[in-house]
Amino acid sequence: MSDFSEELIRPTTEDEQAEPCVSSGTGMYFPWLQKRIETVATGGKQEKDFGQTTSACFGFIREALLKHQWQKAAEYMCSYLQILEDSDSNKRQLAPEIIWRLGSEILYYHPNSSVETFNTFADRMKNIGVMNYLKISLQHALYLLHHGLLEDANRNLSQAETWRYGEKSSSQEVLINLIQAYKGLLQYYTWSKKKTELSQLDEDDYAYNSASQTMLSHSWKTSINLCALIQIPGVWDPFVKSYVEMLEFYGDREGAREVLTNYAYDEKFPSNPNAHVYLYSFLKREKAPREKLLSVLKILFQIVPSHKLMLEFHRLLRKSEKEEHRKLALEVLFGVLDFAGCTRNITAWKYLAKYLRQTLMGSHLAWVQEQWNSRKNWWPGFHFSYFWAKNDWKDDKALACEKALVAGMLLGKSCSPGATEEAQWGRFAQKPKQPSWNIGRVFVTRCGSWWSNCSSELCGLEHACWP
Amino acid sequence: MDLEEANEFKERCTQCAAVSWGLTDEGKYYCTSCHNVTERSKEVINTGAIPNTKIQAINRGLKRKRKPEKGWDWYVCEGFQHILCQQAEALQTLGVGPELKDEVLHNFWKRYLQKSKQAYCKNPVYTSRKQATVLEDSPSHSDWDSEPELLSDFSGPSFVESGAESQPDVHTKKPFPTIKASQSETTSVCSGSLDGVEYSLRKDKEIVKMTVPRTLAFCYLSLLWQRETMTLSDLLRFVEEDHIPYINAFQHFPEEMKLYGRDKGIFAIESWPNYEDIYKKVIEMATFLDLPRFPDITEDCYLHPNILCMKYLMEVNLPVEMHDLTCQVVKVTGIGEVDFLTFDPIAKKAKTVKYDVQAVAVIIAALKLLFLLDDNLEWSLSNVAEKYNEGNKEDKPWFDFRKWYQVMKRAIDEKKQKWEEARAKYLWKSEKPLYHSSIDRSVVYKRREMVVSLQKQFSALTDSTPSVEKRSPSSFQFNWTAEDSDRTCFHGHSLEGVLKQKGQSLTTKNSLYWLSTQKFCRSYCKHVTTYEESNFSLSYQFVINLFSFLLRTKPSLLHEEVSLVERRLFKTKYITTKKKSSRSRKVRKS
């Protein structure tokens, strides 16, 4: 078959037009141009294989970390470290931070790693490049804290605190404050331990005095460390909390109030619900007037309508004499129950059932309507579905009863054709209080029917029993 | 704390890399920008009687004169000579004949020095610019006076032996007059070698400047001259597997040959050699050296396509019977001719055959002849073979393309994965770090130290047994002899299923063929139509990718070579298409 090149007959296939034509205008292809474009994309320099190695290596490390293959990640890490010697100074400067993050992750989880290995790694990384010293020190301290080594962490933070770098950038300043604050937090910890010790001592004990003395000195140091940080806008919950506790312990109520008010109301600070919670509980401890408490909670209501303090807010509002407060009390309850996390909060339902009745009896039907109008489209499906009826009844009968009661009041109107709305609401308003077990029993007999049916039954029952 | 006093301390700060030093009260240097205090202190000999300032003044005077690092005086070309010498020795340990180093490579190198006017000529480039007079009475040069004449009758493989001196002791012989490089002290740019700065600035168009990749061109030229059993792709693979010094070859220089500054740009390499690049450099270098025609590549040479085809058939686990077909292709295309294969740099147009790529292209063409590789025929032929093999368990099994694909796919994927991992783990940096100027020195060394200690720490966390043991060098990357259940060896399988009797000889059952390309650029670029992967069948892509991985070349290069083989194979077809200007992709053959 040496002659297979002879008879090359013209084929009969149809791919005449499928010819890859190089010279035609539309199909123009310049391989050299492509190459140029590629080099332009990499900043005019062709990437060297060294760069390929490090980026491939980085990919492998990332993959290993995601799959929790610490051993494998450590293997690739050995090779990745050479990026510290990259001839590209940009990459070289970014490298220490990347290495620190990858390395600390590996050392944190690696089964053969120990606190000592982590310490040596952290100490080495701190001294590569100047910009990472504080960040690494802080993370190192957190690692030590995580392992319960408070002494070491404290020493570490003290070292970092005294470290100086010529031209401090602003970001570094914040870091120094943060380091000081963490140190303060550690001091707070010893202080609060001392406090419990002290509470066990007798006041006449000779040890009492010295103990309270050391406590005092601790608190003094702590407050210095903490107060610098909490002046800077940010979220500093644990620091603020411990600082306030110490201030309160030594009777500096004004100071504590100032700190908390500043933390909650300063506009430079990011919106932080906890700031208002702390302020509220402080004011409550102080037995501040109701007006003040309400104003704090009002802001919290605007930020987090589902906060667990909202029920307390509702109670306060309910007791208020002002009309608008009482209206708000209803709004708050509805607001709480809008959230999926609160759907099974029995207290909220109980309050709503009770307060709805109260509102209607106080002939504030408009308030209810206002709240209901925006919810009537989705609450029936959200709260009063058949599914929920069954589940609630199975898990928590009391909850089911409360919900049934509310549903009866809110949905009832649509179930009694003929009756005008006002009349319907009005009738409810005049109902005497029902024993809940009664409704429950009715409910259980109708368990298989829809919520709306239930509620209409309820209505019927109510008519029957209390004409 | 006098800033003036610390001016002579020029190293970079290890913390912030600034060069701004002050003196502490204890006489230690501290960085004025980051306040980092060093271990180094001013050398104060005796503080007793002499006032402080005076001592400092004395010290300053002494320090200024100190050179950053003092080693031997050496030239850049000596560095390359050292690398070449190491590479030749490495090739010898790989089993290449001993003549390669002393007789071939050494002579090529001497010829290069002569051609580039660095030695063995009347007016070497080093002396012509500055101190031409030194040349005359330089005692070390006299031994070499007779060399140029000896080299002039340079012809054939029997090179002239250059006397008693042999390669290794590079540093002891000094073919060049020693010029005290005083300019490196005064200017900020400097180098460890005497002519590093000058060398990197030299831009002589006529002279092919020596670079590290060109050392591989030298190696390949000598291998080719000796007709050794090593192809270019093998050579580059050995480089990649660290069997031949290339990356960081400078770190094996003698301790006294100091490298820094401009030497970094000359000797530091951060990429693996690339097939096409080295191939180009081979031709360029051979032309520059004005080498005569190389020894003939005859049928019994390793580089002859018939032998290489056999090698690659074994490598990729194809039946040995295919060799008959590849031999026929070689015969028809005429690529087995001595004149075609032999490299002749002084011919009108110097070009050498890419022996390995061409042999692989022949195999691919043969596969296309047998199986068409259109994502259709090869599978239906596989069905037939499978059925036959099931029915006839005793006979020699028919070659089943599908099974072969499955086995090869798995094998190559595994190999590729390992290769990628090895590349990602490759350590590029030498133990001897290079730096640009002496003020960088301490920083660079410190960084190196840091990397080493960190590496030590992380390697303690890995398995005690290194996962990638250094493989012993082999020209084969696969081993198919082991009869493994999931690594079937297809060498013994028969092609009966795809061949048929036709008169006296056998011919392929498949009578169709498709050409990889129809048109070749006729312009000066000599470029074959580009390989756009998605235009081709999946089996063709697989085969191309398989081989291009084995050769570590780009798929497009291989595709181009396949097109060239096809052009020779179906010459008549190409002529007719040109005449009729028809555009057909499928051609029928007998």
PDB file of C-alpha atoms in Angstrom, chain B residues 27-217:
ATOM      1  CA  GLY B  27      27.671  53.297  69.134  1.00  0.00           C
ATOM      2  CA  LYS B  28      25.177  51.008  67.478  1.00  0.00           C
ATOM      3  CA  TYR B  29      23.452  51.853  64.231  1.00  0.00           C
ATOM      4  CA  TYR B  30      19.758  52.535  64.339  1.00  0.00           C
ATOM      5  CA  CYS B  31      17.405  53.249  61.500  1.00  0.00           C
ATOM      6  CA  THR B  32      16.157  56.815  61.630  1.00  0.00           C
ATOM      7  CA  SER B  33      12.936  55.962  59.873  1.00  0.00           C
ATOM      8  CA  CYS B  34      11.811  52.960  61.849  1.00  0.00           C
ATOM      9  CA  HIS B  35      14.059  53.132  64.903  1.00  0.00           C
ATOM     10  CA  ASN B  36      15.220  49.605  64.444  1.00  0.00           C
ATOM     11  CA  VAL B  37      18.525  49.105  66.239  1.00  0.00           C
ATOM     12  CA  THR B  38      20.986  46.779  64.569  1.00  0.00           C
ATOM     13  CA  GLU B  39      23.572  44.448  66.001  1.00  0.00           C
ATOM     14  CA  ARG B  40      26.229  46.295  64.097  1.00  0.00           C
ATOM     15  CA  SER B  41      28.150  48.854  65.947  1.00  0.00           C
ATOM     16  CA  LYS B  42      30.761  51.303  64.946  1.00  0.00           C
ATOM     17  CA  GLU B  43      34.170  49.874  65.337  1.00  0.00           C
ATOM     18  CA  VAL B  44      35.619  51.768  68.185  1.00  0.00           C
ATOM     19  CA  ILE B  45      38.982  50.414  69.115  1.00  0.00           C
ATOM     20  CA  ASN B  46      39.765  52.144  72.274  1.00  0.00           C
ATOM     21  CA  THR B  47      37.637  54.790  73.816  1.00  0.00           C
ATOM     22  CA  GLY B  48      40.049  55.501  76.589  1.00  0.00           C
ATOM     23  CA  ALA B  49      42.238  58.354  75.479  1.00  0.00           C
ATOM     24  CA  ILE B  50      41.299  59.353  71.986  1.00  0.00           C
ATOM     25  CA  PRO B  51      38.224  61.517  71.563  1.00  0.00           C
ATOM     26  CA  ASN B  52      35.311  59.794  69.897  1.00  0.00           C
ATOM     27  CA  THR B  53      35.121  61.909  66.797  1.00  0.00           C
ATOM     28  CA  LYS B  54      38.659  61.196  65.819  1.00  0.00           C
ATOM     29  CA  ILE B  55      38.192  57.479  65.894  1.00  0.00           C
ATOM     30  CA  GLN B  56      35.144  57.767  63.799  1.00  0.00           C
ATOM     31  CA  ALA B  57      36.993  59.827  61.282  1.00  0.00           C
ATOM     32  CA  ILE B  58      39.699  57.219  61.043  1.00  0.00           C
ATOM     33  CA  ASN B  59      37.217  54.458  60.737  1.00  0.00           C
ATOM     34  CA  ARG B  60      35.318  56.229  58.063  1.00  0.00           C
ATOM     35  CA  GLY B  61      38.408  56.585  55.989  1.00  0.00           C
ATOM     36  CA  LEU B  62      39.161  52.912  56.240  1.00  0.00           C
ATOM     37  CA  LYS B  63      35.649  51.783  55.530  1.00  0.00           C
ATOM     38  CA  ARG B  64      35.257  53.792  52.367  1.00  0.00           C
ATOM     39  CA  LYS B  65      38.016  51.857  50.735  1.00  0.00           C
ATOM     40  CA  ARG B  66      36.582  48.469  51.537  1.00  0.00           C
ATOM     41  CA  LYS B  67      35.112  46.748  48.478  1.00  0.00           C
ATOM     42  CA  PRO B  68      31.709  45.116  48.877  1.00  0.00           C
ATOM     43  CA  GLU B  69      32.913  41.644  48.126  1.00  0.00           C
ATOM     44  CA  LYS B  70      36.206  40.476  46.858  1.00  0.00           C
ATOM     45  CA  GLY B  71      36.742  37.274  45.011  1.00  0.00           C
ATOM     46  CA  TRP B  72      38.636  36.185  41.971  1.00  0.00           C
ATOM     47  CA  ASP B  73      38.757  38.297  38.877  1.00  0.00           C
ATOM     48  CA  TRP B  74      36.630  36.535  36.338  1.00  0.00           C
ATOM     49  CA  TYR B  75      34.914  37.234  33.036  1.00  0.00           C
ATOM     50  CA  VAL B  76      31.339  36.572  32.016  1.00  0.00           C
ATOM     51  CA  CYS B  77      32.401  34.127  29.306  1.00  0.00           C
ATOM     52  CA  GLU B  78      34.227  32.124  31.961  1.00  0.00           C
ATOM     53  CA  GLY B  79      30.960  31.826  33.779  1.00  0.00           C
ATOM     54  CA  PHE B  80      29.293  30.419  30.699  1.00  0.00           C
ATOM     55  CA  GLN B  81      32.224  28.128  30.158  1.00  0.00           C
ATOM     56  CA  HIS B  82      31.710  26.804  33.644  1.00  0.00           C
ATOM     57  CA  ILE B  83      28.016  26.201  33.030  1.00  0.00           C
ATOM     58  CA  LEU B  84      28.733  24.430  29.737  1.00  0.00           C
ATOM     59  CA  CYS B  85      31.281  22.294  31.456  1.00  0.00           C
ATOM     60  CA  GLN B  86      28.786  21.265  34.122  1.00  0.00           C
ATOM     61  CA  GLN B  87      26.154  20.540  31.524  1.00  0.00           C
ATOM     62  CA  ALA B  88      28.541  18.385  29.541  1.00  0.00           C
ATOM     63  CA  GLU B  89      29.414  16.450  32.672  1.00  0.00           C
ATOM     64  CA  ALA B  90      25.747  15.986  33.452  1.00  0.00           C
ATOM     65  CA  LEU B  91      25.169  14.699  29.935  1.00  0.00           C
ATOM     66  CA  GLN B  92      27.988  12.244  30.447  1.00  0.00           C
ATOM     67  CA  THR B  93      26.388  10.882  33.583  1.00  0.00           C
ATOM     68  CA  LEU B  94      23.212  10.478  31.547  1.00  0.00           C
ATOM     69  CA  GLY B  95      25.127   8.098  29.325  1.00  0.00           C
ATOM     70  CA  VAL B  96      26.367  10.291  26.520  1.00  0.00           C
ATOM     71  CA  GLY B  97      29.778   9.384  25.124  1.00  0.00           C
ATOM     72  CA  PRO B  98      32.792  11.057  26.733  1.00  0.00           C
ATOM     73  CA  GLU B  99      33.957  12.596  23.436  1.00  0.00           C
ATOM     74  CA  LEU B 100      31.093  15.030  23.550  1.00  0.00           C
ATOM     75  CA  LYS B 101      32.587  17.147  26.254  1.00  0.00           C
ATOM     76  CA  ASP B 102      36.233  17.476  25.375  1.00  0.00           C
ATOM     77  CA  GLU B 103      36.125  17.023  21.627  1.00  0.00           C
ATOM     78  CA  VAL B 104      32.875  18.494  20.444  1.00  0.00           C
ATOM     79  CA  LEU B 105      31.459  20.942  22.948  1.00  0.00           C
ATOM     80  CA  HIS B 106      34.841  22.322  23.860  1.00  0.00           C
ATOM     81  CA  ASN B 107      35.673  23.013  20.257  1.00  0.00           C
ATOM     82  CA  PHE B 108      32.306  24.584  19.575  1.00  0.00           C
ATOM     83  CA  TRP B 109      32.925  26.835  22.531  1.00  0.00           C
ATOM     84  CA  LYS B 110      36.409  27.815  21.416  1.00  0.00           C
ATOM     85  CA  ARG B 111      35.022  28.556  18.001  1.00  0.00           C
ATOM     86  CA  TYR B 112      32.386  30.737  19.634  1.00  0.00           C
ATOM     87  CA  LEU B 113      35.004  32.679  21.587  1.00  0.00           C
ATOM     88  CA  GLN B 114      36.910  33.211  18.421  1.00  0.00           C
ATOM     89  CA  LYS B 115      33.908  34.231  16.348  1.00  0.00           C
ATOM     90  CA  SER B 116      32.699  36.600  19.016  1.00  0.00           C
ATOM     91  CA  LYS B 117      36.219  38.036  19.245  1.00  0.00           C
ATOM     92  CA  GLN B 118      36.642  37.208  22.882  1.00  0.00           C
ATOM     93  CA  ALA B 119      39.692  35.011  22.500  1.00  0.00           C
ATOM     94  CA  TYR B 120      41.855  33.171  20.000  1.00  0.00           C
ATOM     95  CA  CYS B 121      42.112  36.213  17.818  1.00  0.00           C
ATOM     96  CA  LYS B 122      44.488  39.113  17.357  1.00  0.00           C
ATOM     97  CA  ASN B 123      42.403  41.773  18.985  1.00  0.00           C
ATOM     98  CA  PRO B 124      40.054  40.472  21.662  1.00  0.00           C
ATOM     99  CA  VAL B 125      37.111  42.621  22.479  1.00  0.00           C
ATOM    100  CA  TYR B 126      38.142  43.140  26.089  1.00  0.00           C
ATOM    101  CA  THR B 127      41.481  44.680  25.308  1.00  0.00           C
ATOM    102  CA  SER B 128      40.657  46.528  22.147  1.00  0.00           C
ATOM    103  CA  ARG B 129      38.838  49.223  24.017  1.00  0.00           C
ATOM    104  CA  LYS B 130      41.132  49.900  26.864  1.00  0.00           C
ATOM    105  CA  GLN B 131      44.495  48.351  27.377  1.00  0.00           C
ATOM    106  CA  ALA B 132      45.672  46.898  24.141  1.00  0.00           C
ATOM    107  CA  THR B 133      49.233  46.982  25.350  1.00  0.00           C
ATOM    108  CA  VAL B 134      48.708  44.537  28.158  1.00  0.00           C
ATOM    109  CA  LEU B 135      47.964  41.886  25.638  1.00  0.00           C
ATOM    110  CA  GLU B 136      51.415  41.699  24.170  1.00  0.00           C
ATOM    111  CA  ASP B 137      53.347  40.704  27.223  1.00  0.00           C
ATOM    112  CA  SER B 138      50.703  38.828  29.089  1.00  0.00           C
ATOM    113  CA  PRO B 139      52.355  35.536  30.009  1.00  0.00           C
ATOM    114  CA  SER B 140      49.115  33.624  30.384  1.00  0.00           C
ATOM    115  CA  HIS B 141      48.119  34.446  26.871  1.00  0.00           C
ATOM    116  CA  SER B 142      51.134  33.046  25.176  1.00  0.00           C
ATOM    117  CA  ASP B 143      50.036  29.444  25.517  1.00  0.00           C
ATOM    118  CA  TRP B 144      47.075  30.189  23.393  1.00  0.00           C
ATOM    119  CA  ASP B 145      48.753  31.904  20.532  1.00  0.00           C
ATOM    120  CA  SER B 146      48.765  28.845  18.374  1.00  0.00           C
ATOM    121  CA  GLU B 147      45.098  28.159  18.884  1.00  0.00           C
ATOM    122  CA  PRO B 148      43.488  30.156  16.112  1.00  0.00           C
ATOM    123  CA  GLU B 149      45.442  28.373  13.458  1.00  0.00           C
ATOM    124  CA  LEU B 150      44.562  25.037  14.920  1.00  0.00           C
ATOM    125  CA  LEU B 151      40.971  25.894  14.916  1.00  0.00           C
ATOM    126  CA  SER B 152      40.923  27.150  11.399  1.00  0.00           C
ATOM    127  CA  ASP B 153      41.004  23.667   9.947  1.00  0.00           C
ATOM    128  CA  PHE B 154      38.010  22.810  11.958  1.00  0.00           C
ATOM    129  CA  SER B 155      36.159  20.170  10.004  1.00  0.00           C
ATOM    130  CA  GLY B 156      34.458  16.901  10.694  1.00  0.00           C
ATOM    131  CA  PRO B 157      33.988  15.257  14.037  1.00  0.00           C
ATOM    132  CA  SER B 158      37.682  14.749  14.719  1.00  0.00           C
ATOM    133  CA  PHE B 159      38.352  18.070  16.316  1.00  0.00           C
ATOM    134  CA  VAL B 160      41.754  19.255  17.165  1.00  0.00           C
ATOM    135  CA  GLU B 161      42.670  18.602  20.719  1.00  0.00           C
ATOM    136  CA  SER B 162      43.688  21.748  22.413  1.00  0.00           C
ATOM    137  CA  GLY B 163      46.746  20.542  24.181  1.00  0.00           C
ATOM    138  CA  ALA B 164      46.953  19.387  27.725  1.00  0.00           C
ATOM    139  CA  GLU B 165      44.558  21.727  29.422  1.00  0.00           C
ATOM    140  CA  SER B 166      41.117  20.421  29.949  1.00  0.00           C
ATOM    141  CA  GLN B 167      37.872  22.071  30.868  1.00  0.00           C
ATOM    142  CA  PRO B 168      37.237  21.845  34.598  1.00  0.00           C
ATOM    143  CA  ASP B 169      39.798  24.222  36.021  1.00  0.00           C
ATOM    144  CA  VAL B 170      38.339  27.274  34.421  1.00  0.00           C
ATOM    145  CA  HIS B 171      39.576  29.667  36.961  1.00  0.00           C
ATOM    146  CA  THR B 172      43.210  28.665  36.892  1.00  0.00           C
ATOM    147  CA  LYS B 173      43.844  29.492  33.282  1.00  0.00           C
ATOM    148  CA  LYS B 174      43.436  33.066  32.317  1.00  0.00           C
ATOM    149  CA  PRO B 175      43.036  33.518  28.608  1.00  0.00           C
ATOM    150  CA  PHE B 176      42.444  37.197  29.111  1.00  0.00           C
ATOM    151  CA  PRO B 177      44.671  39.792  30.556  1.00  0.00           C
ATOM    152  CA  THR B 178      43.596  40.765  33.989  1.00  0.00           C
ATOM    153  CA  ILE B 179      42.292  44.255  34.088  1.00  0.00           C
ATOM    154  CA  LYS B 180      41.654  45.675  37.475  1.00  0.00           C
ATOM    155  CA  ALA B 181      38.089  46.697  37.255  1.00  0.00           C
ATOM    156  CA  SER B 182      38.237  49.994  38.965  1.00  0.00           C
ATOM    157  CA  GLN B 183      35.132  51.380  37.341  1.00  0.00           C
ATOM    158  CA  SER B 184      32.853  49.081  39.320  1.00  0.00           C
ATOM    159  CA  GLU B 185      33.924  50.715  42.519  1.00  0.00           C
ATOM    160  CA  THR B 186      33.203  54.231  41.557  1.00  0.00           C
ATOM    161  CA  THR B 187      29.929  53.794  39.735  1.00  0.00           C
ATOM    162  CA  SER B 188      26.765  52.610  41.355  1.00  0.00           C
ATOM    163  CA  VAL B 189      26.238  49.781  38.865  1.00  0.00           C
ATOM    164  CA  CYS B 190      28.617  47.012  39.516  1.00  0.00           C
ATOM    165  CA  SER B 191      29.095  43.351  39.023  1.00  0.00           C
ATOM    166  CA  GLY B 192      31.049  40.511  40.505  1.00  0.00           C
ATOM    167  CA  SER B 193      32.587  39.658  37.188  1.00  0.00           C
ATOM    168  CA  LEU B 194      35.108  42.005  35.656  1.00  0.00           C
ATOM    169  CA  ASP B 195      33.126  42.741  32.534  1.00  0.00           C
ATOM    170  CA  GLY B 196      29.556  42.213  33.745  1.00  0.00           C
ATOM    171  CA  VAL B 197      28.527  45.833  33.294  1.00  0.00           C
ATOM    172  CA  GLU B 198      30.199  46.178  29.959  1.00  0.00           C
ATOM    173  CA  TYR B 199      28.807  42.828  28.828  1.00  0.00           C
ATOM    174  CA  SER B 200      25.219  43.698  29.593  1.00  0.00           C
ATOM    175  CA  LEU B 201      25.572  47.014  27.787  1.00  0.00           C
ATOM    176  CA  ARG B 202      27.165  45.552  24.685  1.00  0.00           C
ATOM    177  CA  LYS B 203      24.860  45.638  21.702  1.00  0.00           C
ATOM    178  CA  ASP B 204      26.752  44.319  18.754  1.00  0.00           C
ATOM    179  CA  LYS B 205      24.312  43.126  16.132  1.00  0.00           C
ATOM    180  CA  GLU B 206      26.771  40.856  14.400  1.00  0.00           C
ATOM    181  CA  ILE B 207      27.737  38.947  17.474  1.00  0.00           C
ATOM    182  CA  VAL B 208      25.380  36.432  19.000  1.00  0.00           C
ATOM    183  CA  LYS B 209      25.698  37.185  22.677  1.00  0.00           C
ATOM    184  CA  MET B 210      25.950  34.312  25.059  1.00  0.00           C
ATOM    185  CA  THR B 211      22.993  33.752  27.341  1.00  0.00           C
ATOM    186  CA  VAL B 212      22.028  30.894  29.626  1.00  0.00           C
ATOM    187  CA  PRO B 213      19.412  29.486  27.188  1.00  0.00           C
ATOM    188  CA  ARG B 214      22.100  29.452  24.515  1.00  0.00           C
ATOM    189  CA  THR B 215      24.135  27.036  26.604  1.00  0.00           C
ATOM    190  CA  LEU B 216      21.407  24.517  25.815  1.00  0.00           C
ATOM    191  CA  ALA B 217      21.772  25.313  22.130  1.00  0.00           C
TER     192      ALA B 217
END
